[in-house]
Coordinates of C-alpha atoms and ligand atoms in Angstrom, one line a residue:
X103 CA 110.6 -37.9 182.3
X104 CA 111.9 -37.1 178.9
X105 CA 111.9 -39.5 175.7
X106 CA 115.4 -40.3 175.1
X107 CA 115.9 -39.5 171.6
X108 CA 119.5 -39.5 171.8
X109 CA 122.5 -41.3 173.6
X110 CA 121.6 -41.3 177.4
X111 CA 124.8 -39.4 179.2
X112 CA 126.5 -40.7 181.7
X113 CA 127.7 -38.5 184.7
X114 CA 130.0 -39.3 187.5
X115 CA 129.8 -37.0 190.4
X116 CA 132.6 -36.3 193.4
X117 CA 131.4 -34.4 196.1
X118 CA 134.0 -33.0 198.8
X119 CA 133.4 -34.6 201.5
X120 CA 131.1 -32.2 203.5
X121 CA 127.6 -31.8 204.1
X122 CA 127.5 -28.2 201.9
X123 CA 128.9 -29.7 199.3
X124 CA 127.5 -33.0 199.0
X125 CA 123.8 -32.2 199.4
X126 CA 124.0 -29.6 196.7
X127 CA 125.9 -31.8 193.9
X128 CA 123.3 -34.5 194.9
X129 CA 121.0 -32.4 193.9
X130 CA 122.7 -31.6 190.8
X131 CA 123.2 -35.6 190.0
X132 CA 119.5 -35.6 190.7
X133 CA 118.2 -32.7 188.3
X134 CA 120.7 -34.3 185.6
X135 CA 118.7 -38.2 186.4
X136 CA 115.5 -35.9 186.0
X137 CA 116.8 -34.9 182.4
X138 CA 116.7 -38.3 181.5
X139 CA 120.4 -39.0 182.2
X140 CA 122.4 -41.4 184.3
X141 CA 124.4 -40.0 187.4
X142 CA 127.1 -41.9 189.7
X143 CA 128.2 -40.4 193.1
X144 CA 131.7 -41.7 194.4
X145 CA 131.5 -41.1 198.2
X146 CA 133.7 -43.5 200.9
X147 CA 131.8 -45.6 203.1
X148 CA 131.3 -43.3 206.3
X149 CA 129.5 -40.6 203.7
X150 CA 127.2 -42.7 201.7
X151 CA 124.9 -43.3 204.8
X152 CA 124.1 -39.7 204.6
X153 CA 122.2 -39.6 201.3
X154 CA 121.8 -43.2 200.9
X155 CA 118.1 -43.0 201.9
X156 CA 118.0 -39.5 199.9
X157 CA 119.2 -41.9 196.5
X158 CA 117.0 -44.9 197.6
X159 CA 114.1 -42.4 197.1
X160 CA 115.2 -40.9 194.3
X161 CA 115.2 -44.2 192.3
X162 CA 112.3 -45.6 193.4
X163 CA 110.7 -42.6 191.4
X164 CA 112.6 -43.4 188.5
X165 CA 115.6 -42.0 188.4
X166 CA 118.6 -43.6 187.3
X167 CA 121.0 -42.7 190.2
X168 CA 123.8 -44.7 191.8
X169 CA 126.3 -45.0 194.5
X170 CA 130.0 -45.7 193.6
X171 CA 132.3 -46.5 197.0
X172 CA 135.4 -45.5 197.7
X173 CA 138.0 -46.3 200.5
X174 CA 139.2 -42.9 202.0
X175 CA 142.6 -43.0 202.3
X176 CA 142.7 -42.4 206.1
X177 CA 145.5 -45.1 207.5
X178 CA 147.3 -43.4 204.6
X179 CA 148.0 -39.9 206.2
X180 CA 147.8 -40.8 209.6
X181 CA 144.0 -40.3 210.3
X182 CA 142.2 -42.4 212.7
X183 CA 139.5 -44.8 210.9
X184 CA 135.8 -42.9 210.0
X185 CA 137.6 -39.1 210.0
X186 CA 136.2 -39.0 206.0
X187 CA 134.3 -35.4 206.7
X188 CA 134.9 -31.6 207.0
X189 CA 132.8 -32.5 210.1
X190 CA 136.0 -33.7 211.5
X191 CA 138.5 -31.7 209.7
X192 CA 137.6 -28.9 211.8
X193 CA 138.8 -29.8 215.0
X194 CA 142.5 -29.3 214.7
X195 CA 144.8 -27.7 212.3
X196 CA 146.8 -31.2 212.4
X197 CA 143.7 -33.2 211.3
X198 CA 142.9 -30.6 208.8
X199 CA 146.4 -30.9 207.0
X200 CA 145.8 -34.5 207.1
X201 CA 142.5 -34.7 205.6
X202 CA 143.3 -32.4 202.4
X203 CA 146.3 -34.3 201.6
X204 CA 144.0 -37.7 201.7
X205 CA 142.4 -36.0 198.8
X206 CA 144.7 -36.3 196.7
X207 CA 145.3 -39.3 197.4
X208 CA 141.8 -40.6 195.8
X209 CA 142.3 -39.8 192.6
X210 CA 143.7 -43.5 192.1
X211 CA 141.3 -44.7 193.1
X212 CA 138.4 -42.5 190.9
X213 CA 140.8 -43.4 187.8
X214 CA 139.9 -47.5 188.4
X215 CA 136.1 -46.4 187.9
X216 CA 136.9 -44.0 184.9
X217 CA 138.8 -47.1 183.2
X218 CA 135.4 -49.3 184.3
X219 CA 132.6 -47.4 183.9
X220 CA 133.6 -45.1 180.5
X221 CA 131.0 -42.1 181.7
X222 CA 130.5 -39.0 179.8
X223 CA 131.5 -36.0 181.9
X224 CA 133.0 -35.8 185.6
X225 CA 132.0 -33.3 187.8
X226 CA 134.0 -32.7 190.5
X227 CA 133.9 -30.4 193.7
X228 CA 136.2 -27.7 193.3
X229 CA 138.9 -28.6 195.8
X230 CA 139.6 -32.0 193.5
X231 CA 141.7 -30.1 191.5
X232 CA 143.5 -33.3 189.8
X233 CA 140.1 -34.2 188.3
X234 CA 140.7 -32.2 185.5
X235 CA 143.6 -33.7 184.1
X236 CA 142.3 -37.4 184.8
X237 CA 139.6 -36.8 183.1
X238 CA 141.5 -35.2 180.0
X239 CA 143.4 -38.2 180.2
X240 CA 139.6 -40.8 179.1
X241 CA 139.2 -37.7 177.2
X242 CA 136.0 -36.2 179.3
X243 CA 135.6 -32.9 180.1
X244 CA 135.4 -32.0 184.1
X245 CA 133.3 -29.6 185.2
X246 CA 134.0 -27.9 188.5
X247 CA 131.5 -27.9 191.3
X248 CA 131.8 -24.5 193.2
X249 CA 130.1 -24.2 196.1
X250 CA 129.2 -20.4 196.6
X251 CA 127.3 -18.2 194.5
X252 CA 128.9 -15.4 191.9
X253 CA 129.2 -12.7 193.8
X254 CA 131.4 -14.2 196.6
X255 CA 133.5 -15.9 194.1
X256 CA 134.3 -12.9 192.5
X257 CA 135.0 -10.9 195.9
X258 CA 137.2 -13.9 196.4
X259 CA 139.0 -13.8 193.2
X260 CA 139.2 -10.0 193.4
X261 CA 141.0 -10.3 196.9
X262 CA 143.3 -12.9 195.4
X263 CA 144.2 -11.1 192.7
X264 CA 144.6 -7.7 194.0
X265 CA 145.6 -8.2 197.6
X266 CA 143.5 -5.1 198.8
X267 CA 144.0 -6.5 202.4
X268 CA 147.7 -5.7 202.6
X269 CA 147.4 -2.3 201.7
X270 CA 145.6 -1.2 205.0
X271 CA 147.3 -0.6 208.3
X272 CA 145.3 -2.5 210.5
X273 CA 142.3 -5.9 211.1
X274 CA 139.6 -3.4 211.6
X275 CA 140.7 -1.1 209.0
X276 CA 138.2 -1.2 205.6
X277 CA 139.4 -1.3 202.1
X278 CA 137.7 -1.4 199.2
X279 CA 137.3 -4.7 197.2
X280 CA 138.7 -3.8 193.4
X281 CA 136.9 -3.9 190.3
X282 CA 133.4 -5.0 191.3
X283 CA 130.3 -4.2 190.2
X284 CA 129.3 -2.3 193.6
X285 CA 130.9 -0.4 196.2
X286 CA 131.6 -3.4 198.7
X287 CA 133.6 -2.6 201.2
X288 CA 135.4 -5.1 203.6
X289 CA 138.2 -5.9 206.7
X290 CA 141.3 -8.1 206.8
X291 CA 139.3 -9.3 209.9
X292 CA 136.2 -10.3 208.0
X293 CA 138.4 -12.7 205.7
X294 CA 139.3 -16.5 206.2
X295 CA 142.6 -16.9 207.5
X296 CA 144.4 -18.9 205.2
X297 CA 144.7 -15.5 203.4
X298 CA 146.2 -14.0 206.3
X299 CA 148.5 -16.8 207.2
X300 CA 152.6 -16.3 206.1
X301 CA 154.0 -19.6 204.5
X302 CA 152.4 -22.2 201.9
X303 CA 150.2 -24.6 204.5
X304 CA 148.8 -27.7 202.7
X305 CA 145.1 -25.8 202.6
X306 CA 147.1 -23.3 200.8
X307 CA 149.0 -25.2 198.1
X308 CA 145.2 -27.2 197.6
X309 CA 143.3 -23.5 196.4
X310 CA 146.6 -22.3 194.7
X311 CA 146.6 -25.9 192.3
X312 CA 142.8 -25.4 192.1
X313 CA 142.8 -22.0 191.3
X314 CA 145.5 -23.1 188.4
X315 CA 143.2 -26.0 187.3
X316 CA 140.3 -24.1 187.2
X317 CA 141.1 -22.3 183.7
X318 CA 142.1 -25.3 182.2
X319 CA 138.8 -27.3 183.3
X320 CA 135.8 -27.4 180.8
X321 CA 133.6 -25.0 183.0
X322 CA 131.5 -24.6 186.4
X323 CA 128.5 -25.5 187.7
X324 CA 127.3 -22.8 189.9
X325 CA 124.4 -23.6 192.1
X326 CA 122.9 -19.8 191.4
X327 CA 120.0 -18.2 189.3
X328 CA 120.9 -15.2 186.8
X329 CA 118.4 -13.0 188.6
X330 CA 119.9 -13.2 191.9
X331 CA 123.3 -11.8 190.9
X332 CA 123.2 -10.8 187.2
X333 CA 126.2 -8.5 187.6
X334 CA 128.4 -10.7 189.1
X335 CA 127.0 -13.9 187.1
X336 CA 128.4 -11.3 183.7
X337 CA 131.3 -10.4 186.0
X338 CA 132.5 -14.0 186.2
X339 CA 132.4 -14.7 182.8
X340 CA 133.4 -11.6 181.3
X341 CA 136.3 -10.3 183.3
X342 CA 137.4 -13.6 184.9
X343 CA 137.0 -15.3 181.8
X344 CA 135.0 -18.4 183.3
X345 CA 132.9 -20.5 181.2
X346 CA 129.7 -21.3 183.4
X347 CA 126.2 -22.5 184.0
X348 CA 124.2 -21.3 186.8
X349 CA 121.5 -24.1 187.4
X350 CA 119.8 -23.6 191.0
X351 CA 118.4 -23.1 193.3
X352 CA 119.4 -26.8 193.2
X353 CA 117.7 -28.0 196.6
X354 CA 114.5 -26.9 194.2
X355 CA 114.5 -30.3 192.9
X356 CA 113.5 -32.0 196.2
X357 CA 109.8 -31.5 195.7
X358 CA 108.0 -34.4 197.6
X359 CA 107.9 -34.1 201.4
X360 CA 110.0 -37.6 201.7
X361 CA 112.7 -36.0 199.4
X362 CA 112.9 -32.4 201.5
X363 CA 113.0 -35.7 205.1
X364 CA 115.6 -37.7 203.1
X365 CA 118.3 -34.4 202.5
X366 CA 120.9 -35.1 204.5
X367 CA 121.5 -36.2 208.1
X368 CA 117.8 -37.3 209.4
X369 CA 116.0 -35.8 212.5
X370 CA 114.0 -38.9 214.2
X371 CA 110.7 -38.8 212.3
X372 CA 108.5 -38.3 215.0
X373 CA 110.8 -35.0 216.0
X374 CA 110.2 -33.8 212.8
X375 CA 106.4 -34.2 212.8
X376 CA 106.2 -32.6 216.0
X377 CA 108.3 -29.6 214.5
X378 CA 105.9 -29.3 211.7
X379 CA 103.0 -29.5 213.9
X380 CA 104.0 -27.3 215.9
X381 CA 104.8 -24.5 213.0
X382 CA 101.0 -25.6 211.8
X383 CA 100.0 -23.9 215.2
X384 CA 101.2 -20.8 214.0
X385 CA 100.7 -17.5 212.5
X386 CA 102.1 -17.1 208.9
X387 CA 105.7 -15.1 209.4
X388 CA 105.4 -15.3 212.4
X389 CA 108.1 -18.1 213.4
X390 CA 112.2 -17.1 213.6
X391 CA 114.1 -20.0 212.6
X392 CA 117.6 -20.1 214.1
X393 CA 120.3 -22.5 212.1
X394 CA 124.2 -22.5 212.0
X395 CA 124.5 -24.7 209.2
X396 CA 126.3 -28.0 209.5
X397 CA 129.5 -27.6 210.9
X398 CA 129.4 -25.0 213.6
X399 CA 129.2 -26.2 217.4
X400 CA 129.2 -23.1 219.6
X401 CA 130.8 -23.1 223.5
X402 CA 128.4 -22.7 226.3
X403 CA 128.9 -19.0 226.4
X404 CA 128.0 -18.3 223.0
X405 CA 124.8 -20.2 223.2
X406 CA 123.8 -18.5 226.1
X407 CA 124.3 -14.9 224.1
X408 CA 121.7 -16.5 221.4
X409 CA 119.3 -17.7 224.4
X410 CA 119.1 -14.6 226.0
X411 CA 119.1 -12.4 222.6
X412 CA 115.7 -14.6 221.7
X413 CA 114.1 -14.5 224.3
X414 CA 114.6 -10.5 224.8
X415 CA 113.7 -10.6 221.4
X416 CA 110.2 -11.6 222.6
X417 CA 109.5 -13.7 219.1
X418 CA 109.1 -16.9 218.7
X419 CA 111.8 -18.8 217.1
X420 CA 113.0 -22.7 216.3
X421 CA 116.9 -23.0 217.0
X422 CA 119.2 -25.5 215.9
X423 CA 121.5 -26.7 218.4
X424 CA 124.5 -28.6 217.3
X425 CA 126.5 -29.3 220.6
X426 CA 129.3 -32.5 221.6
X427 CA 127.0 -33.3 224.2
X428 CA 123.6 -32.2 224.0
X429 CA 122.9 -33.5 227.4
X430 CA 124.3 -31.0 229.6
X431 CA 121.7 -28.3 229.4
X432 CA 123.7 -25.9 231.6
X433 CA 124.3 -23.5 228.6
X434 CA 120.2 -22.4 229.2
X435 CA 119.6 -20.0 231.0
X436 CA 117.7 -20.9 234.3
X437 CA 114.4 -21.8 233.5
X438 CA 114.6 -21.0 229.7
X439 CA 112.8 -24.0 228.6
X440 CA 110.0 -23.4 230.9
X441 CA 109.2 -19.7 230.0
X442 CA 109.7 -20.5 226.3
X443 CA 106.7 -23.4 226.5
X444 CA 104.7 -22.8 223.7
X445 CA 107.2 -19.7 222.5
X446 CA 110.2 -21.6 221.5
X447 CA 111.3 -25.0 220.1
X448 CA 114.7 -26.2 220.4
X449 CA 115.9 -29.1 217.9
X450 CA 119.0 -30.6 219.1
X451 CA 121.0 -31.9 216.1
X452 CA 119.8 -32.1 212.6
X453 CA 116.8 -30.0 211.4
X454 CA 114.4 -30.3 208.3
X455 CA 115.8 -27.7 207.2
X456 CA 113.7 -27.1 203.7
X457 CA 110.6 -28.4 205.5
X458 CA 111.2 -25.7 208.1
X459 CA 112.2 -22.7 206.0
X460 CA 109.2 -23.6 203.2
X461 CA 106.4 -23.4 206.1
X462 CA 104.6 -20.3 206.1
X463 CA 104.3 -19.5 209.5
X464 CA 108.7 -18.9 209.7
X465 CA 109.2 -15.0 208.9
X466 CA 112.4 -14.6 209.4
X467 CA 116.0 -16.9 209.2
X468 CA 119.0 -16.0 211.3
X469 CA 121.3 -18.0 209.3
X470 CA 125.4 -18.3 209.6
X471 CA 125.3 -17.4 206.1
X472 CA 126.3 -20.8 204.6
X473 CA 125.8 -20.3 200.4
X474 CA 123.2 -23.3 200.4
X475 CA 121.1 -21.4 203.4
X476 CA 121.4 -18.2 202.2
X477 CA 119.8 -20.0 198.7
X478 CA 117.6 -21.6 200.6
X479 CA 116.6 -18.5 202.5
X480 CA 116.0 -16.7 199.1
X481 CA 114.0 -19.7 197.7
X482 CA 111.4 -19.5 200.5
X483 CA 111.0 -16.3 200.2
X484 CA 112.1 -15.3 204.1
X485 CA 113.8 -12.6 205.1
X486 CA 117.5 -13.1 207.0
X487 CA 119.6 -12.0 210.2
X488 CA 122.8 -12.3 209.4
X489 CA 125.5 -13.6 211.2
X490 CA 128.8 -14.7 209.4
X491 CA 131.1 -17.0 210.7
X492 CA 134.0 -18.1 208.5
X493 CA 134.8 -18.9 204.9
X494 CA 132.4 -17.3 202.3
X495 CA 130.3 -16.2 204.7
X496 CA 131.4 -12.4 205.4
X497 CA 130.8 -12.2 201.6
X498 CA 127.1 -13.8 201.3
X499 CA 126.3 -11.6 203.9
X500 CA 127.5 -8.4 201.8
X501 CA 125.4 -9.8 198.9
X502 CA 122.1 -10.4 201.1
X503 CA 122.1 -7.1 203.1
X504 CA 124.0 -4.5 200.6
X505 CA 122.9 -5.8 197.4
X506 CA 120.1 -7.3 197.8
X507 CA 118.4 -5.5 200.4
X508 CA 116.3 -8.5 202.0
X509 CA 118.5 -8.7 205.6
X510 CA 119.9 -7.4 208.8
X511 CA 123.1 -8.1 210.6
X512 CA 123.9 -9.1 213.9
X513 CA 127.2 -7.2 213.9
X514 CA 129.6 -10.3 213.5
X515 CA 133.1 -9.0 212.7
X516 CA 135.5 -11.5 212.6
X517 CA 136.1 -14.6 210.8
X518 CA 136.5 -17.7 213.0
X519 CA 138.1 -20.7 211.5
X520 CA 135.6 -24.0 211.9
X521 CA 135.6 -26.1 215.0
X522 CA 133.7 -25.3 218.0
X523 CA 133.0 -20.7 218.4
X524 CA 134.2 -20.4 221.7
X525 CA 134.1 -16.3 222.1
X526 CA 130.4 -14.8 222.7
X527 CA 131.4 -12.3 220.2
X528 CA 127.9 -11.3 219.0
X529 CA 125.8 -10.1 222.7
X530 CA 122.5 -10.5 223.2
X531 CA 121.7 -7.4 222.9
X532 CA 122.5 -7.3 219.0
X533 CA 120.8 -10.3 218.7
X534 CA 117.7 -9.0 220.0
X535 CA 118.0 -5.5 218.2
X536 CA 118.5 -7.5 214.6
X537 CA 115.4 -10.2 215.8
X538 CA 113.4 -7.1 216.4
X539 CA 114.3 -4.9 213.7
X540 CA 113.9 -7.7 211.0
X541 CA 110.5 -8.8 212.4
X542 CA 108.7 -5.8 213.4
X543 CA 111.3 -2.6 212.3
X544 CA 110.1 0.2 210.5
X545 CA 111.5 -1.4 207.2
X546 CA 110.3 -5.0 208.3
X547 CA 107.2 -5.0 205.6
X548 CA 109.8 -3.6 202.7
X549 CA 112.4 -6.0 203.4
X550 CA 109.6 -8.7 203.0
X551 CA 107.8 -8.6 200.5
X552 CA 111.4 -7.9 198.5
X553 CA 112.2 -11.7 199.7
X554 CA 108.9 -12.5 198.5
X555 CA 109.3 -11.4 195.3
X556 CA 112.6 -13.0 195.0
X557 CA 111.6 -16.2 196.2
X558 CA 109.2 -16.0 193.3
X559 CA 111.7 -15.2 190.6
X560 CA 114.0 -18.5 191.9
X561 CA 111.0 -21.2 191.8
X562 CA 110.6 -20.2 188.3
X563 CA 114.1 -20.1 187.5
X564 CA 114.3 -23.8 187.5
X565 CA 110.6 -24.6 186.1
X566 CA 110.7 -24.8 181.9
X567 CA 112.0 -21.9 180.1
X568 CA 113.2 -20.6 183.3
X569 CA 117.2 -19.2 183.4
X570 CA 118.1 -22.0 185.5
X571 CA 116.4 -24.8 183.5
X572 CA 117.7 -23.4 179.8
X573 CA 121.0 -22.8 181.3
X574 CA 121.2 -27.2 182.6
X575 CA 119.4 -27.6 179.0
X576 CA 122.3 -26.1 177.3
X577 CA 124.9 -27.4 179.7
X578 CA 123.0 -31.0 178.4
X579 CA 123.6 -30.4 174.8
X580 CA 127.0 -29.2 175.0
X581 CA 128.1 -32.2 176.9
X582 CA 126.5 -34.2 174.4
X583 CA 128.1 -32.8 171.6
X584 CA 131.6 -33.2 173.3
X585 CA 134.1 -35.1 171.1
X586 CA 131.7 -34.9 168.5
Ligands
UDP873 N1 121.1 -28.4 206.9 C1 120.0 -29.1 207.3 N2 119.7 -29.2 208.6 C2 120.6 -28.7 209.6 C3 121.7 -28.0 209.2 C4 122.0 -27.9 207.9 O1 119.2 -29.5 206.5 O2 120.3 -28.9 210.8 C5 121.4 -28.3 205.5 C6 121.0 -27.0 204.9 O3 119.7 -27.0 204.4 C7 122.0 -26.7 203.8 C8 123.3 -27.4 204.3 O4 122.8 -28.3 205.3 O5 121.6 -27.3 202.6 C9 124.3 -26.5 204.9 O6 125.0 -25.8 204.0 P1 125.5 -24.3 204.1 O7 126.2 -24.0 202.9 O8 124.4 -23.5 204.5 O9 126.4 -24.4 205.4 P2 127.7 -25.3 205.8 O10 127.1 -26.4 206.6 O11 128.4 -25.7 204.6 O12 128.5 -24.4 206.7

């Protein structure tokens, strides 16, 4: 830990209320505590048991990290009791409307703890878009969590700003997206719906007032390394104008083995063991792990495309399932579970994820392109099938197979809002081809040891002197100077 030579800073954190956003700003409020600083999360009550263990751990090495509870304003806007997470906002468009306008309504409540606690700095997920001006009003600067990496933001912003999408005659039809770096090109199909959607609906009027608050905010964390995206890292500040630190791969900070268990929702202990043992009995890159992040469920029909693609495939492989009810197994295929003895492990609900992708016997990731496990991905070093579901998905996939030439797509084609993927979409059969070509293609060995390499170039982004860790050390000093 670092002498304090100076005035310890004190940092109040607001994650959106989501399991990609929260574990990521923890790990931000824990790389700040590792500075030396102090960092508060405000989470509501049906939250906090996600990362409480996560926090118990990280103060019983030290750091000075805390939990601040709010009450989400549920009753409020007409949500039932405990619907406090994107987990449930999903569901229906109704809910959904619901939950982002009880968003608002916590900023009350986050000015009480301003007025008691006095901190420093607040950083606040993106979509908290009155955080700026509450903190303006104590006379803090707010920093903006974003969630993805440069490159999608500025496809993002570039489709915002130019509308490229109107200008073609059909879904299927590609355009161009203006003004970047690279040639990316993209469908009306491939991009979330909102931006399709006629009329202002209350997602809509939340990413037009963040958008508006974003200039006005002190800057944003990005949970990136400069060597991952340099272009687009230059690209946002330059011709976007946006003051910002890149400071990950964040989840780099859980180093201990209890710290990677601890992130997030817990598998039982003695599943995760048996997970890891199991990996032990294997070949290095050898292993494909299968993971849809933390909010897709998938209909029967879909999960049988992925059982059948896998085992065609011929590789071996540890799938995530996240189902309703995980105890109808009638989405296997008959007598999948028996052949795949030995082959295959299924984990149904929450996987170690970190533990998993760090082990050297997985050689491959077929990932739904989530920002934190395409980073993650990168980090250990494994190549990725790709398979895009919704959000900013379609546009971490361009970056991982166009740009950065260390993955292979399944073919998915159209955005799906979140809730449970009822169409079988992708087939087997390109899930098998991209399994096969990633593991044992002609380009397999080329495509690996580039995510190698790159995994190399992100651990030491964060270690001293690294881009990561001078980019949080200046970050540090310019918050400490604030005001000053
Ligand atoms: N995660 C995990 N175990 C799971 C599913 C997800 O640890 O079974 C973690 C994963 O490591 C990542 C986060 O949850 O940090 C998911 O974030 P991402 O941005 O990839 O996708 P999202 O869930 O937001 O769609």
């Amino acid at each position: 830990m670092e002498i304090k030579t100076h005035q310890q800073l004190h940092i109040f954190f607001l994650p959106f209320m989501g399991q990609g956003h929260t574990l990521p700003l923890i790990d931000i409020a824990k790389l700040f505590a590792s500075r030396g600083e102090k960092s508060s999360i405000i989470t509501t009550p049906a939250n906090a048991p996600l990362f409480t263990k996560a926090i118990q751990t990280s103060r019983s090495s030290g750091l000075e990290i805390e939990i601040l509870l709010i009450k989400f304003p549920s009753s409020e806007v007409g949500l039932p009791e405990g619907i406090e997470s994107s987990n449930d906002w999903g569901k229906t468009a109704e809910i959904a409307e619901k939950f982002f306008k009880a968003l608002t309504l916590l900023k009350h409540q986050v000015e009480q703890l301003l007025h008691q606690y006095h901190p420093h700095c607040l950083v606040a997920s993106s979509l908290f878009h009155w955080s700026t001006d509450l903190a303006a009003k104590f006379g803090i600067p707010r920093l903006i969590f974003q969630g993805p990496g440069f490159f999608s933001l500025c496809a993002a912003m570039s489709v915002t700003l130019y509308q490229p999408h109107m200008k073609v005659a059909s879904d299927s039809e590609s355009f161009i997206v203006p003004n970047l770096p690279h040639e990316i090109k993209m469908t009306r199909n491939e991009l979330p719906s909102f931006l399709k959607q006629e009329g202002e609906t209350e997602l809509m009027k939340l990413l037009r007032e963040c958008r508006e608050t974003e200039k006005r905010s002190y800057g944003i964390i990005i949970n990136s390394f400069y060597e991952l995206e340099p272009d687009y890292a230059d690209h946002y500040r330059m011709a976007f104008g946006r003051r910002s630190w890149h400071i990950g791969p964040v989840s780099l900070c859980n180093t201990a083995e209890n710290d990677k268990l601890a992130r997030g929702r817990e598998g039982s202990v003695d599943e995760v063991h048996e997970c890891l043992q199991w990996l032990n009995s294997k070949k290095p890159s050898s292993v494909v792990y299968v993971c849809f992040g933390s909010l897709n469920t998938f209909s029967d029909s879909v999960l049988l495309e992925i059982a059948l693609g896998l085992e065609a495939s011929q590789q071996q492989f540890i799938w995530v399932v996240k189902k309703e009810n995980n105890n109808q197994e009638e989405w296997l295929p008959k007598g999948f579970e028996q052949r795949m003895d030995g082959k295959g492990l299924i984990i149904r609900g929450w996987a170690p994820q970190l533990l998993i992708l760090q082990h050297e016997a997985v050689g491959a990731f077929l990932t739904h392109c989530g920002w934190n496990s395409i980073l993650e991905g990168v980090t250990a070093g494994v190549p990725m099938i790709t398979w895009p579901l919704f959000a900013d998905q379609f546009y971490n996939e361009k970056l991982v197979t166009q740009i950065l030439g260390i993955g292979v797509s399944v073919g998915s084609q159209k955005s799906e809002d979140g809730g449970v993927k009822s169409e079988a979409r992708v087939k087997w059969e390109a899930i098998k081809k991209a399994v096969t070509e990633i593991m044992e293609g002609d380009k397999a060995e080329e495509i690996r040891s580039k995510a190698a390499a790159l995994g190399e170039i992100a651990r030491s982004a964060v270690e001293e002197g690294g881009s990561s860790y001078s980019d949080l050390t200046a970050l540090i000093g310019e918050l400490r100077s604030f005001g000053s």
